[in-house]
Short mmCIF file of C-alpha atoms in Angstrom, two decimals:
data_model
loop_
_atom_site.label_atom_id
_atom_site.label_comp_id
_atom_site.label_asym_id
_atom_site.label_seq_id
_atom_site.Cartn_x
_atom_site.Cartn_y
_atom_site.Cartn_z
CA UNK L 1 12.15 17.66 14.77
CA UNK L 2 15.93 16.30 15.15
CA UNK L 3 16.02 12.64 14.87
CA UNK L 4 19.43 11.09 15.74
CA UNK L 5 20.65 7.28 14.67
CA UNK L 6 22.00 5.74 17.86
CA UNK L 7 22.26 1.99 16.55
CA UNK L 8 21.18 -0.33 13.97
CA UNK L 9 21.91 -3.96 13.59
CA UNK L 10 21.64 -6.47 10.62
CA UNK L 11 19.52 -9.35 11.92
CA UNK L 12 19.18 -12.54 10.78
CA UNK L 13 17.40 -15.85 10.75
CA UNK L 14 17.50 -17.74 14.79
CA UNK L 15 17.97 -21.00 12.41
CA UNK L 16 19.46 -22.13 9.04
CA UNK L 17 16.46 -21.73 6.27
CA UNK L 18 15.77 -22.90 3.24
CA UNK L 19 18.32 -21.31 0.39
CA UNK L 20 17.93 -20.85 -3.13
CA UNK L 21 16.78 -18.94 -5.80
CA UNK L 22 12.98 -18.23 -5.74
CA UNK L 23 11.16 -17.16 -9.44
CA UNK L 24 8.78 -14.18 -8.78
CA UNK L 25 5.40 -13.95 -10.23
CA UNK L 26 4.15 -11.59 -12.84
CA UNK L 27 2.56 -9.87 -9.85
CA UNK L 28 5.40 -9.45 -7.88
CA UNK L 29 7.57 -7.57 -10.32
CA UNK L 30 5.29 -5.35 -11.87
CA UNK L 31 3.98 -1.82 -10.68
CA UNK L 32 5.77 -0.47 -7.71
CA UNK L 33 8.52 -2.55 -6.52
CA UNK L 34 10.46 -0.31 -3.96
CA UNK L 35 9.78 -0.33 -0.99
CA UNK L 36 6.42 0.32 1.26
CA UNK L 37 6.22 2.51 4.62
CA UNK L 38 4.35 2.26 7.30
CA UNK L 39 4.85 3.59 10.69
CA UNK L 40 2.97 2.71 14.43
CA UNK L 41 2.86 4.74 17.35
CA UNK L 42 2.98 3.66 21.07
CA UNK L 43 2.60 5.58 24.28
CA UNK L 44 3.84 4.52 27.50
CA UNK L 45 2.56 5.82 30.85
CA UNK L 46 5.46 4.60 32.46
CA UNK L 47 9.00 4.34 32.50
CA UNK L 48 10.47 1.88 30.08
CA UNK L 49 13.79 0.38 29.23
CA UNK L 50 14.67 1.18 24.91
CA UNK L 51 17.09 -1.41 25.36
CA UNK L 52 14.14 -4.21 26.77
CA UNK L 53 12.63 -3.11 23.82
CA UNK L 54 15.28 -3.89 21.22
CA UNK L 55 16.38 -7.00 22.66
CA UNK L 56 12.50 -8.16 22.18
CA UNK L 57 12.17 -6.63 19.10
CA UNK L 58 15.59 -8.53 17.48
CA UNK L 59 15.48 -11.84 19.13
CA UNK L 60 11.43 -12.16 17.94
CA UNK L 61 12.16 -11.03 14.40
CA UNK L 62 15.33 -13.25 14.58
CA UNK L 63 12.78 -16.01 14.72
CA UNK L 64 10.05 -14.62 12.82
CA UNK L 65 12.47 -14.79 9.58
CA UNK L 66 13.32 -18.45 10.20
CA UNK L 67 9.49 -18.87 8.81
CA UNK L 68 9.20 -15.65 6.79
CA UNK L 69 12.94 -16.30 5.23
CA UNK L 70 12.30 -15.01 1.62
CA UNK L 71 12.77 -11.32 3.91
CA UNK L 72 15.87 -12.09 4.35
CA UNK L 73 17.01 -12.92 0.93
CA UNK L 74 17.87 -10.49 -1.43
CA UNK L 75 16.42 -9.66 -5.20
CA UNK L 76 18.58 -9.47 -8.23
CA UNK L 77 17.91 -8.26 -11.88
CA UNK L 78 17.93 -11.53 -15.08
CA UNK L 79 17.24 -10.71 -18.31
CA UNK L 80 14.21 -8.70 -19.49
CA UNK L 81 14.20 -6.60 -16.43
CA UNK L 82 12.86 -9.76 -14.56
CA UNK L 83 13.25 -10.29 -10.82
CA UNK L 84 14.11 -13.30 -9.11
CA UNK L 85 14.55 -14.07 -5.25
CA UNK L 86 17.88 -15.22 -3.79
CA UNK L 87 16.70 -16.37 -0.62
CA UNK L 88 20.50 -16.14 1.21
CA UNK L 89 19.61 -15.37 5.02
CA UNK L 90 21.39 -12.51 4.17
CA UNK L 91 18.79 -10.44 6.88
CA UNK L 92 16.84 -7.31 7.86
CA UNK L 93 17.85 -4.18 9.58
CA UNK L 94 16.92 -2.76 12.74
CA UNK L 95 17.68 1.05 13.55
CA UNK L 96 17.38 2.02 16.95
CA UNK L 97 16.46 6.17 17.23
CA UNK L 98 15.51 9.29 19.61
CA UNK L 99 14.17 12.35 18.50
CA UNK L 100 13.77 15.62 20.18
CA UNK L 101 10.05 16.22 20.53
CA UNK L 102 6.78 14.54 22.25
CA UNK L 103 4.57 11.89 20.95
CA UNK L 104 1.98 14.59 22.11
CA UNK L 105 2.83 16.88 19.62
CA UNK L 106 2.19 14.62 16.86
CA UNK L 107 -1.73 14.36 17.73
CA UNK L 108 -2.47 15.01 14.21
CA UNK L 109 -0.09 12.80 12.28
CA UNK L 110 -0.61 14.50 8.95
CA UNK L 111 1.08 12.88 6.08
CA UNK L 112 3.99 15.51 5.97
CA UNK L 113 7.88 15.46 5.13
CA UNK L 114 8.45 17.09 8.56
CA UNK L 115 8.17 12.67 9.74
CA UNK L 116 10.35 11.21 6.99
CA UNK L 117 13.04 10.97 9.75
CA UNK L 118 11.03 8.51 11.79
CA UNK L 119 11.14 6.05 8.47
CA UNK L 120 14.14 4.02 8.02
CA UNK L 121 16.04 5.24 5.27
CA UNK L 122 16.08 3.05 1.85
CA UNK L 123 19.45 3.71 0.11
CA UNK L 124 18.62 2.92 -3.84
CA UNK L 125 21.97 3.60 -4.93
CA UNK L 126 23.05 0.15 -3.36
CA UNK L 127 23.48 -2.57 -5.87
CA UNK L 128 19.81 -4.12 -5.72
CA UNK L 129 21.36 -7.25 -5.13
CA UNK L 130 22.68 -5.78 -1.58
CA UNK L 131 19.78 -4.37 -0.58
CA UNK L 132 17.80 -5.26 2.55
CA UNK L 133 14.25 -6.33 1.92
CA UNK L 134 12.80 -4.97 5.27
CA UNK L 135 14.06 -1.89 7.15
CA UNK L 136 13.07 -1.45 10.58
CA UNK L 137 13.30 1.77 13.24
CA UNK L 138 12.55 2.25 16.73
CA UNK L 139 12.76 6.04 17.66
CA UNK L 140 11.85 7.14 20.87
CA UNK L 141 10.21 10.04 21.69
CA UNK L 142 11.01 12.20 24.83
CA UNK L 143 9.19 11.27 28.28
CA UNK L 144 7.53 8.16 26.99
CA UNK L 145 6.61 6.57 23.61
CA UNK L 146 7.97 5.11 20.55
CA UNK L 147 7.38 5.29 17.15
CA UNK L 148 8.21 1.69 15.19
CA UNK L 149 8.22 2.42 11.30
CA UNK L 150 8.70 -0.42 8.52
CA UNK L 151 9.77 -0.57 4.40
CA UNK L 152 9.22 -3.70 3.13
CA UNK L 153 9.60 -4.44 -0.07
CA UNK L 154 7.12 -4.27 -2.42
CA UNK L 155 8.63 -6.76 -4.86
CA UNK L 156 8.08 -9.80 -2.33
CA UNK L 157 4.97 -9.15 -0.52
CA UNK L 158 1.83 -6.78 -0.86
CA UNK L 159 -0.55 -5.17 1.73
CA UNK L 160 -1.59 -8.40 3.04
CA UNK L 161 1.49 -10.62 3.09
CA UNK L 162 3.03 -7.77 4.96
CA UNK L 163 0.20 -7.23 7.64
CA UNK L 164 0.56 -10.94 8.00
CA UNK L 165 4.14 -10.98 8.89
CA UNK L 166 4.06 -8.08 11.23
CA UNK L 167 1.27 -9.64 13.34
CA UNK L 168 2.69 -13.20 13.58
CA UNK L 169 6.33 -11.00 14.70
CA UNK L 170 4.51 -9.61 16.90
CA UNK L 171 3.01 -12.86 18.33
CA UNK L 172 6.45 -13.97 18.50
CA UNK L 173 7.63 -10.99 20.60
CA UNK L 174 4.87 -11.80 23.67
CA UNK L 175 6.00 -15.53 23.29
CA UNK L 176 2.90 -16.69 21.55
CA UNK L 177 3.30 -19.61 18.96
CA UNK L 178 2.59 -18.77 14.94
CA UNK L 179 -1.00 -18.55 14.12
CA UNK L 180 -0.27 -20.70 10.47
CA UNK L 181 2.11 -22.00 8.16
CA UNK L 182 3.09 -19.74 5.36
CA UNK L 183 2.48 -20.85 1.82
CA UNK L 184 5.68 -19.99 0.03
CA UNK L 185 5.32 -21.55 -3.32
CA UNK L 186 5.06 -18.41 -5.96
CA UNK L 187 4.79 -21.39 -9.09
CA UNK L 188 0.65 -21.63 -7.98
CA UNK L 189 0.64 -18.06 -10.07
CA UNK L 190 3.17 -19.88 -12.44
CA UNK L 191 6.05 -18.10 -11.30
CA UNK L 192 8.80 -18.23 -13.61
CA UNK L 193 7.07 -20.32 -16.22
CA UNK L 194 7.39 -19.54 -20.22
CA UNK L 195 4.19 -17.58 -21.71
CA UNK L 196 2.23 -20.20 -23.46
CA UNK L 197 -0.99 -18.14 -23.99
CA UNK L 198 -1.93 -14.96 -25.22
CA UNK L 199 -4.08 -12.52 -23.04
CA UNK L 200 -8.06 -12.77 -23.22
CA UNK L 201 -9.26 -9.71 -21.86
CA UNK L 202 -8.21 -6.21 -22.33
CA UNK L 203 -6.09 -4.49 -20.11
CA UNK L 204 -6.08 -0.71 -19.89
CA UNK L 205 -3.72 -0.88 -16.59
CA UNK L 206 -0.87 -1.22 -19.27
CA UNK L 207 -1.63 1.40 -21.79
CA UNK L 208 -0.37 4.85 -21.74
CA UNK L 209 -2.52 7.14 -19.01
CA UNK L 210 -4.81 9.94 -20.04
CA UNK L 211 -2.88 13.08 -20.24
CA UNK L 212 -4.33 16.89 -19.81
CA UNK L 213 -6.33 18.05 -22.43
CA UNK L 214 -3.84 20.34 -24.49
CA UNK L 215 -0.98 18.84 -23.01
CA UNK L 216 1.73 16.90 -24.74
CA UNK L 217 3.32 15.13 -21.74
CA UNK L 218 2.99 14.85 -17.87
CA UNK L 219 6.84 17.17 -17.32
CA UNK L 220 5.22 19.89 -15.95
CA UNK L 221 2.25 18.12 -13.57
CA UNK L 222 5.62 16.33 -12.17
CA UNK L 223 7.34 19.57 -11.10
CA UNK L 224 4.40 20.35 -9.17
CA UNK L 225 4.42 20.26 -4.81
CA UNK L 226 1.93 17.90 -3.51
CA UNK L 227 0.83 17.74 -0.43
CA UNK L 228 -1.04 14.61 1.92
CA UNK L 229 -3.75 15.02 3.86
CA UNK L 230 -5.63 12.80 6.35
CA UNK L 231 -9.56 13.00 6.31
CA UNK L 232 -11.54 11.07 8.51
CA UNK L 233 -15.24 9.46 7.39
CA UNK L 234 -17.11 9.08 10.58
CA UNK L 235 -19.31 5.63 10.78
CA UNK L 236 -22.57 8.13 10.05
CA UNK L 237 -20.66 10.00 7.46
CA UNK L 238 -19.83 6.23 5.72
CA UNK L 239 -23.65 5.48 5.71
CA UNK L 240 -24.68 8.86 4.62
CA UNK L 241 -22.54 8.16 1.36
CA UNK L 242 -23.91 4.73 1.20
CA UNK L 243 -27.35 5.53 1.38
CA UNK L 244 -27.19 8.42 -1.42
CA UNK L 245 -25.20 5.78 -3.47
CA UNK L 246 -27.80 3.45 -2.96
CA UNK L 247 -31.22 5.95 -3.42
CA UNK L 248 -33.28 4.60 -6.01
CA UNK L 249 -31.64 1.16 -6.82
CA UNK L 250 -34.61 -1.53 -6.74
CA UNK L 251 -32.49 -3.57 -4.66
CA UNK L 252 -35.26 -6.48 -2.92
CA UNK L 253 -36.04 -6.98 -7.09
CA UNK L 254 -32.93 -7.64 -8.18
CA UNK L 255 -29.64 -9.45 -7.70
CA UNK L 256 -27.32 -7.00 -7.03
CA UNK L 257 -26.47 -5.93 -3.55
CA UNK L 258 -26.01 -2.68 -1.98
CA UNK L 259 -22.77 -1.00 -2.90
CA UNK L 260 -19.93 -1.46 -0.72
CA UNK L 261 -18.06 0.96 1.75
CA UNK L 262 -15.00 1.13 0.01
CA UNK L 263 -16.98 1.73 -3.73
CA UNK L 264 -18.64 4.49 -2.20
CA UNK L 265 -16.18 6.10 -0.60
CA UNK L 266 -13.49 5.81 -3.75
CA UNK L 267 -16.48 7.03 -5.89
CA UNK L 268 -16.23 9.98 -3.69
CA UNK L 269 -12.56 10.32 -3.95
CA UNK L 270 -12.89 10.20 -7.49
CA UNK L 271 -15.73 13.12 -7.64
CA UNK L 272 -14.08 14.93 -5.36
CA UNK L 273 -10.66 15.12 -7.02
CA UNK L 274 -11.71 15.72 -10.39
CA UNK L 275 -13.41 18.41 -8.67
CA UNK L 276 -10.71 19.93 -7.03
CA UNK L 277 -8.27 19.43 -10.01
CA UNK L 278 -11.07 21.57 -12.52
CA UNK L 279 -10.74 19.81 -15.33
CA UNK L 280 -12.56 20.59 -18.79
CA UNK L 281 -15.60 18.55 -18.89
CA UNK L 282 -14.57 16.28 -21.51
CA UNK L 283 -11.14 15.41 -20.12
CA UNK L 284 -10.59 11.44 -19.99
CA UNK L 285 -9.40 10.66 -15.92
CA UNK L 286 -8.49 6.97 -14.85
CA UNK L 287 -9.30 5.45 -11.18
CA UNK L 288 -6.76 2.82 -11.03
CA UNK L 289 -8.13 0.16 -8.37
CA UNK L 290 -6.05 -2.89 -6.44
CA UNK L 291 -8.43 -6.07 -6.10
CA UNK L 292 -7.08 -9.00 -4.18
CA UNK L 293 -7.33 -11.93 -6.13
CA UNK L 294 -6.93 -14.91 -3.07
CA UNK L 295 -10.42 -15.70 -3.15
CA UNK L 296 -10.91 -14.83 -7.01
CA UNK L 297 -8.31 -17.31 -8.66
CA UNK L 298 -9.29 -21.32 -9.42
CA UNK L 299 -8.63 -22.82 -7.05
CA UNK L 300 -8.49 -20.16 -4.72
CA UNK L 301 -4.85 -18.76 -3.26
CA UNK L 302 -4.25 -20.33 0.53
CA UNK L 303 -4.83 -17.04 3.00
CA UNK L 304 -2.07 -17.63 3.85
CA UNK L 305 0.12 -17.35 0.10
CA UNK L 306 3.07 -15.25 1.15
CA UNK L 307 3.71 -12.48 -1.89
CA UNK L 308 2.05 -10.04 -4.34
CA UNK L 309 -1.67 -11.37 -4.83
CA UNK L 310 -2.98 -8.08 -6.56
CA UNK L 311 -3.86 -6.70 -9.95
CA UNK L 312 -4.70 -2.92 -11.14
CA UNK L 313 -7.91 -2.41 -13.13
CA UNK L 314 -8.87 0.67 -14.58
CA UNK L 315 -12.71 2.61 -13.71
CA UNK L 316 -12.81 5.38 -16.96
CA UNK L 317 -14.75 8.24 -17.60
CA UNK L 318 -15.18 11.85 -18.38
CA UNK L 319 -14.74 14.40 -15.69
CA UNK L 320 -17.43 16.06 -16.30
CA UNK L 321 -19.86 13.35 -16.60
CA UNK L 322 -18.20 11.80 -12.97
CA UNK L 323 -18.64 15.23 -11.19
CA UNK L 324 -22.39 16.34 -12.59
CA UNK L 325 -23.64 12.81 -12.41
CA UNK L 326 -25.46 10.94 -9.11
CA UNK L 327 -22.73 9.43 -6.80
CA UNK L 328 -24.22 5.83 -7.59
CA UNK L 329 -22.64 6.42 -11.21
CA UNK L 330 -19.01 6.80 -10.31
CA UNK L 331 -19.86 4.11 -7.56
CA UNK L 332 -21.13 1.68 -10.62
CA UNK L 333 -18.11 2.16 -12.87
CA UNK L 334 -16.34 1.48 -9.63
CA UNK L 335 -18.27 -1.55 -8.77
CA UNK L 336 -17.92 -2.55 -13.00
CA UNK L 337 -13.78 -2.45 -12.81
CA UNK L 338 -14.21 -4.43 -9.75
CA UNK L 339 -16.21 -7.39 -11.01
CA UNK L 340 -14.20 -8.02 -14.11
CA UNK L 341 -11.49 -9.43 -11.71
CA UNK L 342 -12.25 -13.11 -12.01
CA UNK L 343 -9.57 -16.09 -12.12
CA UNK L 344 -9.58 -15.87 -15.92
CA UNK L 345 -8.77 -11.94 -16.02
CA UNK L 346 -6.06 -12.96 -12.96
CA UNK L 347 -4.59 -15.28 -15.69
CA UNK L 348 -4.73 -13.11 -18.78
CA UNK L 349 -3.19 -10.55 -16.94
CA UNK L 350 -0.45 -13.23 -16.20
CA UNK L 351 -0.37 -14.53 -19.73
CA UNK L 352 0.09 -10.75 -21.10
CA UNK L 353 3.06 -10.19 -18.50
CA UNK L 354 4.49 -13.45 -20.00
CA UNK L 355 4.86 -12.03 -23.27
CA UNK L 356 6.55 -9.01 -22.71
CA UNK L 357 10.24 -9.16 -23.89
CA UNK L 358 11.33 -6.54 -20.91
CA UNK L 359 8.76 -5.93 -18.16
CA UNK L 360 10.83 -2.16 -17.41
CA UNK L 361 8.10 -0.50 -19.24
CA UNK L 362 5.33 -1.64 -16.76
CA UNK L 363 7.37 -1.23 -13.30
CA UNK L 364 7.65 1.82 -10.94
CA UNK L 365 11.16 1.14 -10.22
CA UNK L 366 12.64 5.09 -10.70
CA UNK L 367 13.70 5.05 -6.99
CA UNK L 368 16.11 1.84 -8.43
CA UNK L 369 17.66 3.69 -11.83
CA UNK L 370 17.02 7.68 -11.48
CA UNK L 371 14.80 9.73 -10.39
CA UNK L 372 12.35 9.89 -13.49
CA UNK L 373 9.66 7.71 -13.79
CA UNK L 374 5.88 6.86 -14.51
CA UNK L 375 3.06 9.58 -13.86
CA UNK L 376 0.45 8.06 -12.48
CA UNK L 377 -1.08 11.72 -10.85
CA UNK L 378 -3.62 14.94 -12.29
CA UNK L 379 -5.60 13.35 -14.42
CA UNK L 380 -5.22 10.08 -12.91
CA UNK L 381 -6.07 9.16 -9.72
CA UNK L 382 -5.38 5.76 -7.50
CA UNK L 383 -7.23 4.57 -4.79
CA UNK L 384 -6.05 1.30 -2.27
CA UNK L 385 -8.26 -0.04 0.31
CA UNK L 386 -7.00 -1.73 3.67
CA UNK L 387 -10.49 -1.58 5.09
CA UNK L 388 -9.78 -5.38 5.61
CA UNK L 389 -6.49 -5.92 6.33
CA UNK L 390 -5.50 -6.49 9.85
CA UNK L 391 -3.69 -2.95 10.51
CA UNK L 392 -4.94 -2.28 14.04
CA UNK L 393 -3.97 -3.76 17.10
CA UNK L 394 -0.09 -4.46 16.39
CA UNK L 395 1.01 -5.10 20.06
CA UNK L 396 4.54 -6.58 20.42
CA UNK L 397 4.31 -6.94 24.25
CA UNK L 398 3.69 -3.43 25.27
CA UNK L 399 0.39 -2.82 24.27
CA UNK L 400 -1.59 -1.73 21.14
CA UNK L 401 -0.88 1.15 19.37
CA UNK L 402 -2.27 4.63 19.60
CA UNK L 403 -2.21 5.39 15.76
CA UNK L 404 -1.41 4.00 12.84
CA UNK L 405 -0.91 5.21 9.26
CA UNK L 406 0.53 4.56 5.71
CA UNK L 407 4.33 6.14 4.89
CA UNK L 408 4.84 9.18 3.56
CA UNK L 409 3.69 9.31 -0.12
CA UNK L 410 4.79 12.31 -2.52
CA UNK L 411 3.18 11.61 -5.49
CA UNK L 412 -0.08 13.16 -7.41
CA UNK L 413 -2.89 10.58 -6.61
CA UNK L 414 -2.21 8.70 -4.54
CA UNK L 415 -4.70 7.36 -2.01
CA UNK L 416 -5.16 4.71 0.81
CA UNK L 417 -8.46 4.26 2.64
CA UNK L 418 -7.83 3.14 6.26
CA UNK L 419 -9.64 1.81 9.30
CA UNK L 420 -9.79 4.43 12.42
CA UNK L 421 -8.17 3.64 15.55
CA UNK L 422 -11.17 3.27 17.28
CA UNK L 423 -12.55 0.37 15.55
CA UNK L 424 -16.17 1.87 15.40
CA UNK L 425 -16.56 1.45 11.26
CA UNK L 426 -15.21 4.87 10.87
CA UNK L 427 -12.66 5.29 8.45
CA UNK L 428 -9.70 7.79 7.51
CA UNK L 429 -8.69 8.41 3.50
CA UNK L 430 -5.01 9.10 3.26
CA UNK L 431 -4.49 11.21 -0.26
CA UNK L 432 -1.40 13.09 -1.46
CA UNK L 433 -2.46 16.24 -4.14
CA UNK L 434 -0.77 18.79 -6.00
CA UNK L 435 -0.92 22.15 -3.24
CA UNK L 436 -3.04 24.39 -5.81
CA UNK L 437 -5.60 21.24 -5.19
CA UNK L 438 -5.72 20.14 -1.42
CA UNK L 439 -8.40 22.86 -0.29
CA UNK L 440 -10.50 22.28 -2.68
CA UNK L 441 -10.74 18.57 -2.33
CA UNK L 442 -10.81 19.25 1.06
CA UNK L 443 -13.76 21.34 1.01
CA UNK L 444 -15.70 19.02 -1.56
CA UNK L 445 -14.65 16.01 0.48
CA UNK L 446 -17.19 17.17 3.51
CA UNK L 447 -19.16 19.50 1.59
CA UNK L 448 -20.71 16.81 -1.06
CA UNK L 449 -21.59 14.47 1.48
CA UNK L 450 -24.20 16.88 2.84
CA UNK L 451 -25.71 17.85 -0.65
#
């Protein structure tokens, strides 16, 4: 596929906005802070006008960022590889795009490179104080359809600040008024306060990951081509896994509840890929899990807090014990990483961020400095669920989309568990693998949920 750049544009805030500096949380500038893809297809059974299209798309967003401003503002580096926000209406960009093939012939939208051209392109060797916090592109696919792709940066928002800005855009764009008023202040997780506590609780997110046994470092997992792969659960398939999950738990006698789609389903990832990967029995692998802590903190975030409101917490075990053992045990030591995420653990994770002299050690920032970084792949494994964010239904005047799905991912472990299209409780799991590993995980991924 040949994708050529006709136009882009820098767009900015409709009106003046706030401006200032803006301290980031602990949250914010931790973990991965480059930016996140995500791309939504459109088909059009009639003739349409790209340049309609555009003008809709800028003059919404133009207005969309007098609200959202902190998008427009740029991030620079303080001491202790900190962040901070200048917010400087500095704007966004829009690329405008056609490529040479049908929407048609993408029916199967697989997670491959063969799409990276319908992304916008992030240029990291710009001075990080120059670069654009959201990238935008239209491309438009021969005799009908569109493709509209985002990178936002991870630095200022997560999944569901994001979600939240692209749907009250897109109310914007079919003249509809905003939904809510944004919560911008960042100080109610004590952004850019002094550390005045130590840490309470342990947190293995922070330590050195479990390598392979024999192994003395992660160089030559890195080399290694991964491939993604998009597996869809059906709504029986979902149950099935619940229901074995579930077998034998007293559950009427007791407190605790039935275990959840998405702790099912990662335990199932988890089984699956250790699996796949055929590791020794007794070799350590980490599930790293993203909890939302809104509703979790005291008092509770507004729904509407606009930045990072997630932490990492680590499910451990032995392979071997994950793989010969009853799904409901990985699902418990899912469920058990989970439940330690309480306002307290929020804040010891904040107070332990605090005290760290440079923060460079705990950020995936490689895309920023070179092109080494943290391995977070074989024997590790990560697992993010947008089960309930609001990902389906984007329409910006034109309809709702035909298909959605995460960016394109290249590294070992990584995994996103999706909502389908249809909105019928089935979902799709999005997971990038090393190539010697995708059949196999494959195979196990269907094959297990029969057994």
């Amino acid at each position: 596929m040949n994708v050529s750049l006709k136009n882009h544009w820098v767009v900015k805030p409709a009106e003046p906005t706030w401006s200032g500096t803006v301290s980031l949380s602990e949250f914010d500038q931790t973990f991965a802070v480059t930016h996140v893809p995500t791309i939504y297809y459109y088909k059009f059974f009639q003739d349409f006008i790209t340049d309609e299209i555009i003008k809709t798309l800028k003059t919404s967003l133009s207005k969309a960022l007098v609200h959202f401003y902190p998008l427009a503002g740029r991030l620079r580096w303080i001491s202790g590889s900190r962040l901070e926000l200048d917010c400087n209406a500095s704007g966004v960009v829009l690329t405008e795009a056609e490529i040479d093939a049908k929407l048609d012939n993408l029916s199967d939208f697989l997670l491959s490179p063969d799409y990276n051209s319908l992304f916008p392109r992030v240029d990291y060797t710009i001075p990080i104080d120059e670069l654009p916090l959201l990238f935008v592109q239209l491309t438009k696919f021969q005799y009908g359809g569109i493709a509209l792709s985002f990178a936002i940066s991870h630095a200022v928002v997560d999944g569901q600040s994001a979600l939240y800005f692209f749907s009250e855009w897109a109310r914007l764009a079919r003249g509809e008024p905003l939904m809510s008023a944004l919560f911008h202040d960042r100080k109610i997780l004590r952004a850019g306060e002094p550390g005045i506590a130590s840490p309470t609780f342990e947190h293995l997110q922070f330590n050195t990951p479990p390598l392979l046994i024999g192994k003395s470092s992660t160089e030559n997992e890195k080399k290694k081509e991964t491939k993604g792969s998009m597996l869809k659960l059906t709504k029986t398939q979902v149950e099935m896994l619940r229901e074995k999950a579930n077998q034998g738990r007293n559950l009427e006698d007791s407190k605790e509840r039935s275990y959840t789609r998405y702790e099912v389903v990662t335990a199932h990832i988890w089984r699956c890929a250790c699996k796949a990967r055929g590791h020794k029995f007794e070799q350590p692998t980490n599930l790293c899990i993203c909890v939302n802590i809104r509703k979790k903190m005291n008092p509770p975030l507004p729904n509407t807090y606009f930045g990072n409101a997630i932490v990492d917490v680590i499910a451990t075990g032995a392979s071997g014990d994950i793989i010969s053992s009853p799904l409901k045990c990985a699902a418990k030591r899912v469920r058990k990483a989970i439940k330690m995420v309480t306002s307290d653990y929020g804040n010891s994770i904040i107070n332990f961020l605090k005290k760290q002299e440079d923060l460079s050690k705990y950020q995936d920032i490689h895309a920023f400095r070179n092109k080494e970084g943290p391995f977070y792949g074989n024997p590790k494994l990560g697992v993010i669920s947008w089960i309930g964010l609001p990902v389906l239904g984007l329409d910006f005047g034109w309809g709702k989309e035909i298909h959605m799905s995460p960016g394109i991912h290249e590294y070992d472990g990584d995994c996103v568990i999706l909502p389908e299209n249809e909105g019928d409780g089935s979902l799709t799991v999005a997971i990038v693998l090393q190539d010697a590993h995708v059949d196999a995980f494959e195979n196990f991924f269907y094959e297990d949920i029969e057994c």
